[in-house]
Structures are given as structure tokens and as C-alpha cells.
Amino acid sequence: MPLFGKSRRRDGESGANGVAPTAPSLDDSPSPSPHAAPRRERPPQSAPPSYPAPPPPRPATPPQPKLQFHCQLAHGSPTGIISGFGNVKELYQRIAECYKLPVSEILFCTLNTHKVDMNKLLGAQIGLDDFIFAHKKGQAKEVEITKTEDALGLTITDNGAGYAFIKRIKEDSVIDRIGHIKVGDHVERIDDVSLVGCRHFDVARMLKEIPVGTTFTLRAVEPLTAGFANIGPRSGPKSGSKAPQYGSGKATLRFRANGPAVVEQAPTDLTEAGTDKINELLDGFLGISDGELAAQIWELGENKRSPEQFAEALDNSELEAFGFTDEFVIELWSAITGVRALNGSF
């Protein structure tokens, strides 16, 4: 379509008589003929559209230091070095690549010990000098259980990458009396229902909802423990040199549920005390252990001055989906204020 509403000839295009017209000069304009048709005024040209100036370029983000961590397989392996991960799933993938094994073979990781120590589980944070031990799948087993009480006596946690497992077994509970289920076992299936990919609270809820008197089959996978009894992090390269002190640093790499991992200072004694207390309440309320969830709750409440402010913060966060009852929120608030009082905080 013509730009100005009428056709315009291109330079060199012939006129009606075959001769290319010559453009008149500015100083020699022809006088209008008395018989010529009145000259049509050309409509004024509109101004070209104006566009806002492009925003100034953002300053370049300084490159983050490349963090490297030492790791071993808990049942025995050479020491590997992993890096380039931003969350727990990527960390497990890097370990699997390091040892050329399927990532599905890794049940969980512990920090600074090869033992199945649930107090040393790799959770939401890793010290920058922590040594990582990966625990592989071992023997699978199926146990027939009759639920004779409301509670089975299990505390469930997960590895953040799709496997839920047993963190604690209450003494003289239904599970404790059976004797075949152990701490560290991955809860893989209940009857015909696969639990791979389920979070700990999903598994705990399913176990809790089994009616009393029901007999069901629990399929579990224990961590591989055969191998070297005295394995440990590799010490210094030469005799007489100072061995590295693993797990003694003050900076940590913290994994976040909705974002990349960030380097932070290690939690203060107050934060650790508050997180531990909240985790105890989560065990009683949901039957789970989750350091990251406990830390989120602590962060929401540590600077609040009333239970109403704390409850509002929970309702406006992603934790609202847990549906905490009013009674449980009051328990959480009492735990937070109790820890603050013991440590001289307001």
C-alpha cells in the first residue's frame, strides 16, 4: 500500500510518453498554466514516531566463586570432587556422574560421617568445608505389618530428590516391636502404591490414614553398609601435615525451595535451637522431620511480636498449604518465644 495514499514513481521510471520526467530545480520552477488543473496540495507528512530511549545496560554480575566439595560413597570408594550444582537434585546428579552410577541408586547423603547417622543428614545446608558421603541402595525387603495402634512410631524425612526414609523409630512402638524395619530404610511402597517421588509428609499421612486393625505390606530398601568399617575423609597428603578439619567452617551453602543455592553464614546458636524445637513439634504433628521447613517457620516467627503477626505471616507464605491448625500455630509460637527468652531475645 502506498505510504502517502497515492502512487509515486521511482527514479528513472518512464512517464506516459516514454520519456523520463526531469525534476525541476528549486530556482527554475515552471509557472502555472492558466489552463492547467489546479495543483493539489500534498498532505503534510506526519512526524516519525518517537520511541523511548533504551534502558542503560545493567552492570555485569560478578562471577560467583566455583564451590567444590569432596565426596565418597559411604560403603567405600575413592574421594571425588563435585561442583556446579544449585539444588539437592543437581547435587545427587553430580555425585552419580562422579561415580558413574544411576542417580536413582543414591538414597541419601550424610555430612562428615559414613555412618547412617540421622543427625548428620544432608538437608537444606552444607558447610563449605563439609565432606559428603552418599549412601547407595542396598537390600530390599517386604514386611507385613498389622496396625494395632493409631501411631506406628515412625518419623519420616526425605532426601529432597524423591526418596522418603525413616529417620527415627519410637521405642516399643509397632514398628520397633517388629524388628525388621531400621532407621535409614527408604519407604518404597505401601501394598501396591509406589512412594517414589513422594514427599515425607505425603508418606507420613498415608501411614497415619491406615485404619487400626489393617494388615498391609511395607516394602523398604536399606542403605548399603557392606564395605570398609573404618572409612573416613581422606587426611592430609603427607605424614606430619595437618589434616583438614571437615565440618568446622562458619559459611554454608543453603538450598532454597524456590531459587538457587546461596552462600550464607552458618546459623547462630539461637537459630539452631529454634529450628530444633520446631522440628520436634513437626514430628509430633505431621510425623516428619524437615530442617528446611523448621528453618522457614523460625524465620517467619523470629522477629514477630505477637501470635497474630506470626499466624498472618504463615497464612501469607507457601506454608499455608500445610493447613496448620490454630492449636499447632500456638504451639509453634510458644516454642519460638520460649527459645528467644532462654537466649535473652525479646
mmCIF file of C-alpha atoms in Angstrom:
data_model
loop_
_atom_site.group_PDB
_atom_site.id
_atom_site.type_symbol
_atom_site.label_atom_id
_atom_site.label_comp_id
_atom_site.label_asym_id
_atom_site.label_seq_id
_atom_site.Cartn_x
_atom_site.Cartn_y
_atom_site.Cartn_z
ATOM 1 C CA MET A 1 0.000 0.000 0.000
ATOM 2 C CA PRO A 2 1.423 3.454 -0.847
ATOM 3 C CA LEU A 3 2.893 5.238 2.111
ATOM 4 C CA PHE A 4 1.126 8.552 1.468
ATOM 5 C CA GLY A 5 -2.135 7.336 -0.104
ATOM 6 C CA LYS A 6 -1.113 7.749 -3.781
ATOM 7 C CA SER A 7 1.324 6.068 -6.138
ATOM 8 C CA ARG A 8 4.780 7.613 -6.506
ATOM 9 C CA ARG A 9 7.169 6.848 -9.377
ATOM 10 C CA ARG A 10 10.619 5.569 -8.668
ATOM 11 C CA ASP A 11 13.677 7.401 -10.046
ATOM 12 C CA GLY A 12 14.192 6.616 -13.755
ATOM 13 C CA GLU A 13 10.599 5.402 -14.331
ATOM 14 C CA SER A 14 9.122 6.499 -17.697
ATOM 15 C CA GLY A 15 6.167 8.802 -17.965
ATOM 16 C CA ALA A 16 3.141 8.398 -20.237
ATOM 17 C CA ASN A 17 5.088 9.385 -23.374
ATOM 18 C CA GLY A 18 8.007 7.080 -22.654
ATOM 19 C CA VAL A 19 10.336 9.884 -21.596
ATOM 20 C CA ALA A 20 11.562 10.041 -18.064
ATOM 21 C CA PRO A 21 10.441 13.301 -16.498
ATOM 22 C CA THR A 22 13.063 15.711 -15.307
ATOM 23 C CA ALA A 23 12.728 17.023 -11.804
ATOM 24 C CA PRO A 24 12.518 20.813 -11.787
ATOM 25 C CA SER A 25 15.196 22.687 -9.920
ATOM 26 C CA LEU A 26 14.404 24.847 -6.952
ATOM 27 C CA ASP A 27 15.419 28.029 -8.854
ATOM 28 C CA ASP A 28 13.645 27.263 -12.149
ATOM 29 C CA SER A 29 10.155 26.232 -11.213
ATOM 30 C CA PRO A 30 7.694 26.349 -14.167
ATOM 31 C CA SER A 31 4.932 28.959 -13.971
ATOM 32 C CA PRO A 32 1.485 27.518 -13.709
ATOM 33 C CA SER A 33 -0.511 27.374 -16.977
ATOM 34 C CA PRO A 34 -3.856 29.198 -16.972
ATOM 35 C CA HIS A 35 -5.482 26.072 -18.447
ATOM 36 C CA ALA A 36 -3.736 23.663 -16.126
ATOM 37 C CA ALA A 37 -5.702 21.969 -13.437
ATOM 38 C CA PRO A 38 -5.233 23.494 -10.003
ATOM 39 C CA ARG A 39 -2.290 21.984 -8.214
ATOM 40 C CA ARG A 40 -3.211 19.583 -5.455
ATOM 41 C CA GLU A 41 -1.529 20.310 -2.209
ATOM 42 C CA ARG A 42 0.388 17.369 -0.797
ATOM 43 C CA PRO A 43 -0.808 16.441 2.669
ATOM 44 C CA PRO A 44 1.673 17.287 5.362
ATOM 45 C CA GLN A 45 3.860 14.415 6.418
ATOM 46 C CA SER A 46 3.374 13.174 9.933
ATOM 47 C CA ALA A 47 6.354 13.187 12.247
ATOM 48 C CA PRO A 48 8.049 9.823 12.632
ATOM 49 C CA PRO A 49 7.039 8.004 15.776
ATOM 50 C CA SER A 50 9.262 8.563 18.752
ATOM 51 C CA TYR A 51 10.492 5.647 20.829
ATOM 52 C CA PRO A 52 11.773 5.757 24.383
ATOM 53 C CA ALA A 53 15.495 5.559 24.797
ATOM 54 C CA PRO A 54 16.701 2.051 25.575
ATOM 55 C CA PRO A 55 17.471 1.471 29.253
ATOM 56 C CA PRO A 56 21.113 1.642 30.229
ATOM 57 C CA PRO A 57 22.825 -1.751 30.297
ATOM 58 C CA ARG A 58 22.768 -3.495 33.633
ATOM 59 C CA PRO A 59 26.078 -3.779 35.399
ATOM 60 C CA ALA A 60 27.628 -7.166 34.914
ATOM 61 C CA THR A 61 27.048 -9.547 37.822
ATOM 62 C CA PRO A 62 30.377 -10.518 39.335
ATOM 63 C CA PRO A 63 31.083 -14.202 38.809
ATOM 64 C CA GLN A 64 30.302 -16.407 41.782
ATOM 65 C CA PRO A 65 33.153 -18.466 43.183
ATOM 66 C CA LYS A 66 33.111 -22.056 41.987
ATOM 67 C CA LEU A 67 32.457 -24.163 45.040
ATOM 68 C CA GLN A 68 33.879 -27.665 45.206
ATOM 69 C CA PHE A 69 33.046 -30.410 47.676
ATOM 70 C CA HIS A 70 34.759 -33.702 48.499
ATOM 71 C CA CYS A 71 32.613 -36.805 48.486
ATOM 72 C CA GLN A 72 32.794 -40.568 48.870
ATOM 73 C CA LEU A 73 30.363 -43.449 48.677
ATOM 74 C CA ALA A 74 29.552 -44.430 52.252
ATOM 75 C CA HIS A 75 30.289 -48.127 51.699
ATOM 76 C CA GLY A 76 33.735 -47.353 50.285
ATOM 77 C CA SER A 77 35.148 -45.516 47.261
ATOM 78 C CA PRO A 78 37.902 -43.144 46.177
ATOM 79 C CA THR A 79 37.392 -39.491 47.056
ATOM 80 C CA GLY A 80 35.662 -37.492 44.357
ATOM 81 C CA ILE A 81 35.212 -33.754 43.824
ATOM 82 C CA ILE A 82 31.846 -32.346 42.762
ATOM 83 C CA SER A 83 30.762 -28.838 41.827
ATOM 84 C CA GLY A 84 28.312 -26.973 39.638
ATOM 85 C CA PHE A 85 25.038 -27.700 41.424
ATOM 86 C CA GLY A 86 22.346 -25.316 42.637
ATOM 87 C CA ASN A 87 19.931 -27.621 44.425
ATOM 88 C CA VAL A 88 19.778 -31.024 46.068
ATOM 89 C CA LYS A 89 18.692 -32.896 42.927
ATOM 90 C CA GLU A 90 21.617 -31.475 40.968
ATOM 91 C CA LEU A 91 23.982 -32.390 43.820
ATOM 92 C CA TYR A 92 22.818 -36.022 43.657
ATOM 93 C CA GLN A 93 23.245 -35.941 39.887
ATOM 94 C CA ARG A 94 26.838 -34.709 40.208
ATOM 95 C CA ILE A 95 27.659 -37.495 42.670
ATOM 96 C CA ALA A 96 26.125 -40.053 40.315
ATOM 97 C CA GLU A 97 28.189 -38.688 37.414
ATOM 98 C CA CYS A 98 31.339 -38.723 39.529
ATOM 99 C CA TYR A 99 30.959 -42.436 40.292
ATOM 100 C CA LYS A 100 29.245 -43.425 37.036
ATOM 101 C CA LEU A 101 26.114 -44.833 38.610
ATOM 102 C CA PRO A 102 22.386 -44.104 38.130
ATOM 103 C CA VAL A 103 21.209 -41.237 40.298
ATOM 104 C CA SER A 104 18.303 -43.438 41.401
ATOM 105 C CA GLU A 105 20.818 -45.591 43.302
ATOM 106 C CA ILE A 106 21.565 -42.823 45.838
ATOM 107 C CA LEU A 107 19.246 -42.928 48.859
ATOM 108 C CA PHE A 108 20.579 -40.022 50.914
ATOM 109 C CA CYS A 109 23.772 -38.294 51.976
ATOM 110 C CA THR A 110 25.376 -37.659 55.351
ATOM 111 C CA LEU A 111 27.917 -34.997 56.223
ATOM 112 C CA ASN A 112 31.324 -35.799 57.679
ATOM 113 C CA THR A 113 30.460 -39.409 58.537
ATOM 114 C CA HIS A 114 29.933 -42.581 56.541
ATOM 115 C CA LYS A 115 27.574 -43.956 59.179
ATOM 116 C CA VAL A 116 23.770 -43.956 58.909
ATOM 117 C CA ASP A 117 23.569 -41.054 61.339
ATOM 118 C CA MET A 118 20.276 -39.208 61.012
ATOM 119 C CA ASN A 119 21.710 -36.243 62.922
ATOM 120 C CA LYS A 120 24.235 -35.760 60.102
ATOM 121 C CA LEU A 121 21.849 -35.881 57.173
ATOM 122 C CA LEU A 122 22.474 -33.581 54.260
ATOM 123 C CA GLY A 123 19.486 -31.263 54.362
ATOM 124 C CA ALA A 124 18.975 -27.664 53.337
ATOM 125 C CA GLN A 125 22.526 -26.552 54.162
ATOM 126 C CA ILE A 126 26.076 -27.734 53.591
ATOM 127 C CA GLY A 127 29.105 -26.225 55.272
ATOM 128 C CA LEU A 128 31.605 -25.072 52.689
ATOM 129 C CA ASP A 129 34.153 -27.476 54.157
ATOM 130 C CA ASP A 130 31.780 -30.396 54.770
ATOM 131 C CA PHE A 131 32.659 -33.841 53.418
ATOM 132 C CA ILE A 132 29.724 -35.579 51.701
ATOM 133 C CA PHE A 133 29.046 -39.319 51.976
ATOM 134 C CA ALA A 134 26.486 -40.798 49.578
ATOM 135 C CA HIS A 135 24.557 -43.865 50.714
ATOM 136 C CA LYS A 136 23.531 -46.272 47.948
ATOM 137 C CA LYS A 137 20.573 -48.618 47.820
ATOM 138 C CA GLY A 138 21.140 -51.961 49.471
ATOM 139 C CA GLN A 139 18.854 -54.889 50.215
ATOM 140 C CA ALA A 140 15.114 -54.552 49.542
ATOM 141 C CA LYS A 141 12.687 -56.198 51.957
ATOM 142 C CA GLU A 142 8.941 -56.592 52.334
ATOM 143 C CA VAL A 143 7.414 -56.690 55.802
ATOM 144 C CA GLU A 144 3.793 -57.499 56.635
ATOM 145 C CA ILE A 145 2.547 -55.151 59.346
ATOM 146 C CA THR A 146 -0.690 -55.146 61.325
ATOM 147 C CA LYS A 147 -1.512 -51.671 62.590
ATOM 148 C CA THR A 148 -2.578 -52.340 66.187
ATOM 149 C CA GLU A 149 -2.279 -48.718 67.346
ATOM 150 C CA ASP A 150 -3.042 -45.274 65.927
ATOM 151 C CA ALA A 151 0.659 -44.460 65.607
ATOM 152 C CA LEU A 152 3.246 -46.753 64.076
ATOM 153 C CA GLY A 153 6.096 -44.923 65.823
ATOM 154 C CA LEU A 154 7.885 -43.630 62.707
ATOM 155 C CA THR A 155 9.397 -40.246 61.906
ATOM 156 C CA ILE A 156 9.712 -39.779 58.152
ATOM 157 C CA THR A 157 12.091 -37.469 56.325
ATOM 158 C CA ASP A 158 13.237 -37.290 52.703
ATOM 159 C CA ASN A 159 16.309 -36.555 50.666
ATOM 160 C CA GLY A 160 14.773 -33.690 48.679
ATOM 161 C CA ALA A 161 15.146 -35.718 45.487
ATOM 162 C CA GLY A 162 12.238 -38.153 45.592
ATOM 163 C CA TYR A 163 13.047 -40.694 48.333
ATOM 164 C CA ALA A 164 11.363 -40.723 51.745
ATOM 165 C CA PHE A 165 13.005 -42.739 54.500
ATOM 166 C CA ILE A 166 12.836 -43.439 58.217
ATOM 167 C CA LYS A 167 14.668 -41.009 60.460
ATOM 168 C CA ARG A 168 13.527 -42.259 63.857
ATOM 169 C CA ILE A 169 11.672 -45.232 65.323
ATOM 170 C CA LYS A 170 9.953 -44.727 68.655
ATOM 171 C CA GLU A 171 10.934 -47.255 71.298
ATOM 172 C CA ASP A 172 8.358 -50.001 71.950
ATOM 173 C CA SER A 173 6.208 -48.829 69.033
ATOM 174 C CA VAL A 174 4.513 -51.089 66.470
ATOM 175 C CA ILE A 175 7.480 -50.818 64.104
ATOM 176 C CA ASP A 176 10.041 -51.194 66.881
ATOM 177 C CA ARG A 177 8.473 -54.470 68.035
ATOM 178 C CA ILE A 178 8.554 -55.912 64.511
ATOM 179 C CA GLY A 179 12.313 -55.504 64.358
ATOM 180 C CA HIS A 180 12.835 -55.741 60.586
ATOM 181 C CA ILE A 181 12.455 -52.032 59.748
ATOM 182 C CA LYS A 182 15.514 -49.911 60.501
ATOM 183 C CA VAL A 183 16.476 -46.264 60.668
ATOM 184 C CA GLY A 184 17.664 -45.163 57.228
ATOM 185 C CA ASP A 185 15.363 -47.524 55.310
ATOM 186 C CA HIS A 186 13.751 -46.000 52.242
ATOM 187 C CA VAL A 187 9.948 -46.414 52.297
ATOM 188 C CA GLU A 188 9.459 -47.502 48.704
ATOM 189 C CA ARG A 189 5.935 -48.936 48.609
ATOM 190 C CA ILE A 190 2.828 -49.497 50.707
ATOM 191 C CA ASP A 191 0.967 -52.505 49.289
ATOM 192 C CA ASP A 192 0.717 -51.698 45.557
ATOM 193 C CA VAL A 193 1.225 -47.929 45.938
ATOM 194 C CA SER A 194 4.679 -46.656 44.946
ATOM 195 C CA LEU A 195 6.001 -43.852 47.138
ATOM 196 C CA VAL A 196 8.966 -42.939 44.939
ATOM 197 C CA GLY A 197 8.743 -39.213 44.291
ATOM 198 C CA CYS A 198 6.531 -38.540 47.325
ATOM 199 C CA ARG A 199 7.497 -36.003 49.972
ATOM 200 C CA HIS A 200 7.866 -37.057 53.592
ATOM 201 C CA PHE A 201 4.554 -35.506 54.660
ATOM 202 C CA ASP A 202 2.725 -37.474 51.948
ATOM 203 C CA VAL A 203 4.219 -40.748 53.189
ATOM 204 C CA ALA A 204 3.530 -39.885 56.828
ATOM 205 C CA ARG A 205 -0.085 -39.005 56.011
ATOM 206 C CA MET A 206 -0.637 -42.281 54.137
ATOM 207 C CA LEU A 207 0.728 -44.299 57.058
ATOM 208 C CA LYS A 208 -1.365 -42.319 59.513
ATOM 209 C CA GLU A 209 -4.554 -42.835 57.488
ATOM 210 C CA ILE A 210 -4.266 -46.642 57.511
ATOM 211 C CA PRO A 211 -7.100 -47.809 59.796
ATOM 212 C CA VAL A 212 -6.245 -49.555 63.047
ATOM 213 C CA GLY A 213 -6.544 -53.311 62.613
ATOM 214 C CA THR A 214 -5.459 -53.234 58.969
ATOM 215 C CA THR A 215 -2.671 -55.514 57.748
ATOM 216 C CA PHE A 216 -0.523 -54.064 54.985
ATOM 217 C CA THR A 217 2.795 -54.787 53.286
ATOM 218 C CA LEU A 218 5.603 -52.262 53.569
ATOM 219 C CA ARG A 219 8.432 -52.541 51.035
ATOM 220 C CA ALA A 220 11.615 -50.864 52.224
ATOM 221 C CA VAL A 221 15.150 -50.559 50.876
ATOM 222 C CA GLU A 222 18.004 -50.351 53.351
ATOM 223 C CA PRO A 223 21.191 -48.371 52.665
ATOM 224 C CA LEU A 224 24.227 -50.360 51.576
ATOM 225 C CA THR A 225 26.530 -50.765 54.562
ATOM 226 C CA ALA A 226 28.933 -53.523 53.498
ATOM 227 C CA GLY A 227 32.489 -52.396 52.906
ATOM 228 C CA PHE A 228 35.131 -50.634 54.947
ATOM 229 C CA ALA A 229 34.331 -50.282 58.613
ATOM 230 C CA ASN A 230 36.858 -47.540 59.258
ATOM 231 C CA ILE A 231 36.376 -45.403 56.177
ATOM 232 C CA GLY A 232 36.650 -41.672 56.704
ATOM 233 C CA PRO A 233 37.512 -38.468 54.907
ATOM 234 C CA ARG A 234 40.966 -38.521 53.408
ATOM 235 C CA SER A 235 43.559 -36.782 55.560
ATOM 236 C CA GLY A 236 46.473 -34.639 54.506
ATOM 237 C CA PRO A 237 48.712 -35.905 51.702
ATOM 238 C CA LYS A 238 51.872 -36.276 53.767
ATOM 239 C CA SER A 239 52.573 -37.569 57.216
ATOM 240 C CA GLY A 240 53.161 -34.728 59.618
ATOM 241 C CA SER A 241 50.950 -32.355 57.666
ATOM 242 C CA LYS A 242 47.836 -31.015 59.312
ATOM 243 C CA ALA A 243 44.701 -32.942 58.384
ATOM 244 C CA PRO A 244 41.840 -30.874 57.043
ATOM 245 C CA GLN A 245 39.110 -30.114 59.558
ATOM 246 C CA TYR A 246 35.907 -31.079 57.812
ATOM 247 C CA GLY A 247 32.660 -29.591 59.027
ATOM 248 C CA SER A 248 34.288 -26.868 61.146
ATOM 249 C CA GLY A 249 33.613 -23.814 58.979
ATOM 250 C CA LYS A 250 31.188 -20.939 59.526
ATOM 251 C CA ALA A 251 29.904 -20.451 55.969
ATOM 252 C CA THR A 252 27.276 -22.690 54.441
ATOM 253 C CA LEU A 253 25.689 -23.331 51.081
ATOM 254 C CA ARG A 254 21.927 -23.156 51.617
ATOM 255 C CA PHE A 255 19.479 -24.782 49.239
ATOM 256 C CA ARG A 256 16.201 -22.955 48.725
ATOM 257 C CA ALA A 257 12.927 -24.473 47.600
ATOM 258 C CA ASN A 258 12.214 -21.728 45.045
ATOM 259 C CA GLY A 259 15.562 -20.447 43.946
ATOM 260 C CA PRO A 260 19.252 -21.167 43.519
ATOM 261 C CA ALA A 261 21.521 -22.117 46.384
ATOM 262 C CA VAL A 262 23.204 -19.218 48.175
ATOM 263 C CA VAL A 263 26.232 -18.937 50.432
ATOM 264 C CA GLU A 264 25.311 -17.744 53.921
ATOM 265 C CA GLN A 265 26.847 -17.567 57.337
ATOM 266 C CA ALA A 266 26.245 -20.645 59.433
ATOM 267 C CA PRO A 267 23.099 -20.491 61.592
ATOM 268 C CA THR A 268 23.513 -18.893 65.004
ATOM 269 C CA ASP A 269 23.011 -20.876 68.195
ATOM 270 C CA LEU A 270 19.639 -19.163 68.605
ATOM 271 C CA THR A 271 18.517 -20.201 65.110
ATOM 272 C CA GLU A 272 19.679 -23.787 65.602
ATOM 273 C CA ALA A 273 17.900 -24.045 68.957
ATOM 274 C CA GLY A 274 14.686 -22.646 67.492
ATOM 275 C CA THR A 275 14.852 -24.889 64.428
ATOM 276 C CA ASP A 276 15.444 -27.992 66.548
ATOM 277 C CA LYS A 277 12.492 -27.170 68.801
ATOM 278 C CA ILE A 278 10.180 -26.591 65.833
ATOM 279 C CA ASN A 279 11.341 -29.837 64.233
ATOM 280 C CA GLU A 280 10.285 -31.690 67.373
ATOM 281 C CA LEU A 281 6.804 -30.212 67.036
ATOM 282 C CA LEU A 282 6.651 -31.156 63.337
ATOM 283 C CA ASP A 283 7.466 -34.734 64.319
ATOM 284 C CA GLY A 284 4.521 -34.818 66.705
ATOM 285 C CA PHE A 285 2.081 -33.001 64.418
ATOM 286 C CA LEU A 286 2.958 -34.435 60.997
ATOM 287 C CA GLY A 287 5.239 -37.358 61.806
ATOM 288 C CA ILE A 288 8.069 -35.812 59.787
ATOM 289 C CA SER A 289 11.498 -34.311 60.295
ATOM 290 C CA ASP A 290 12.402 -31.445 57.999
ATOM 291 C CA GLY A 291 15.153 -28.994 58.872
ATOM 292 C CA GLU A 292 14.365 -26.693 55.966
ATOM 293 C CA LEU A 293 10.668 -26.490 56.871
ATOM 294 C CA ALA A 294 11.570 -25.845 60.511
ATOM 295 C CA ALA A 295 14.017 -23.120 59.433
ATOM 296 C CA GLN A 296 11.342 -21.444 57.305
ATOM 297 C CA ILE A 297 8.917 -21.410 60.227
ATOM 298 C CA TRP A 298 11.591 -19.993 62.518
ATOM 299 C CA GLU A 299 12.422 -17.226 60.039
ATOM 300 C CA LEU A 300 8.753 -16.279 59.797
ATOM 301 C CA GLY A 301 8.424 -16.002 63.563
ATOM 302 C CA GLU A 302 11.780 -14.902 64.934
ATOM 303 C CA ASN A 303 11.018 -11.161 64.640
ATOM 304 C CA LYS A 304 7.262 -11.230 65.240
ATOM 305 C CA ARG A 305 5.870 -9.734 68.449
ATOM 306 C CA SER A 306 2.520 -11.470 68.699
ATOM 307 C CA PRO A 307 0.914 -14.791 67.738
ATOM 308 C CA GLU A 308 -1.433 -12.880 65.423
ATOM 309 C CA GLN A 309 1.507 -11.485 63.454
ATOM 310 C CA PHE A 310 3.066 -14.936 63.289
ATOM 311 C CA ALA A 311 -0.188 -16.571 62.121
ATOM 312 C CA GLU A 312 -0.600 -13.890 59.447
ATOM 313 C CA ALA A 313 2.965 -14.490 58.220
ATOM 314 C CA LEU A 314 2.227 -18.233 57.928
ATOM 315 C CA ASP A 315 -1.019 -17.567 56.035
ATOM 316 C CA ASN A 316 0.781 -15.293 53.564
ATOM 317 C CA SER A 317 3.574 -17.781 52.859
ATOM 318 C CA GLU A 318 3.792 -21.026 50.909
ATOM 319 C CA LEU A 319 3.495 -22.866 54.233
ATOM 320 C CA GLU A 320 -0.209 -22.043 54.273
ATOM 321 C CA ALA A 321 -0.707 -25.195 52.185
ATOM 322 C CA PHE A 322 0.144 -27.357 55.217
ATOM 323 C CA GLY A 323 -3.087 -26.306 56.886
ATOM 324 C CA PHE A 324 -1.627 -25.898 60.377
ATOM 325 C CA THR A 325 -4.383 -25.795 62.978
ATOM 326 C CA ASP A 326 -4.758 -22.825 65.320
ATOM 327 C CA GLU A 327 -3.665 -25.012 68.220
ATOM 328 C CA PHE A 328 -0.493 -26.045 66.394
ATOM 329 C CA VAL A 329 0.297 -22.437 65.445
ATOM 330 C CA ILE A 330 0.055 -21.524 69.145
ATOM 331 C CA GLU A 331 2.437 -24.399 69.960
ATOM 332 C CA LEU A 332 4.888 -23.136 67.347
ATOM 333 C CA TRP A 333 4.648 -19.605 68.702
ATOM 334 C CA SER A 334 5.236 -20.841 72.262
ATOM 335 C CA ALA A 335 8.331 -22.724 71.084
ATOM 336 C CA ILE A 336 9.698 -19.650 69.289
ATOM 337 C CA THR A 337 9.131 -17.295 72.217
ATOM 338 C CA GLY A 338 10.487 -19.881 74.651
ATOM 339 C CA VAL A 339 13.753 -20.211 72.758
ATOM 340 C CA ARG A 340 14.050 -16.436 72.420
ATOM 341 C CA ALA A 341 13.521 -15.986 76.169
ATOM 342 C CA LEU A 342 16.191 -18.556 77.028
ATOM 343 C CA ASN A 343 18.648 -16.719 74.793
ATOM 344 C CA GLY A 344 17.821 -13.234 76.068
ATOM 345 C CA SER A 345 15.977 -12.176 72.912
ATOM 346 C CA PHE A 346 12.723 -10.208 73.026
#
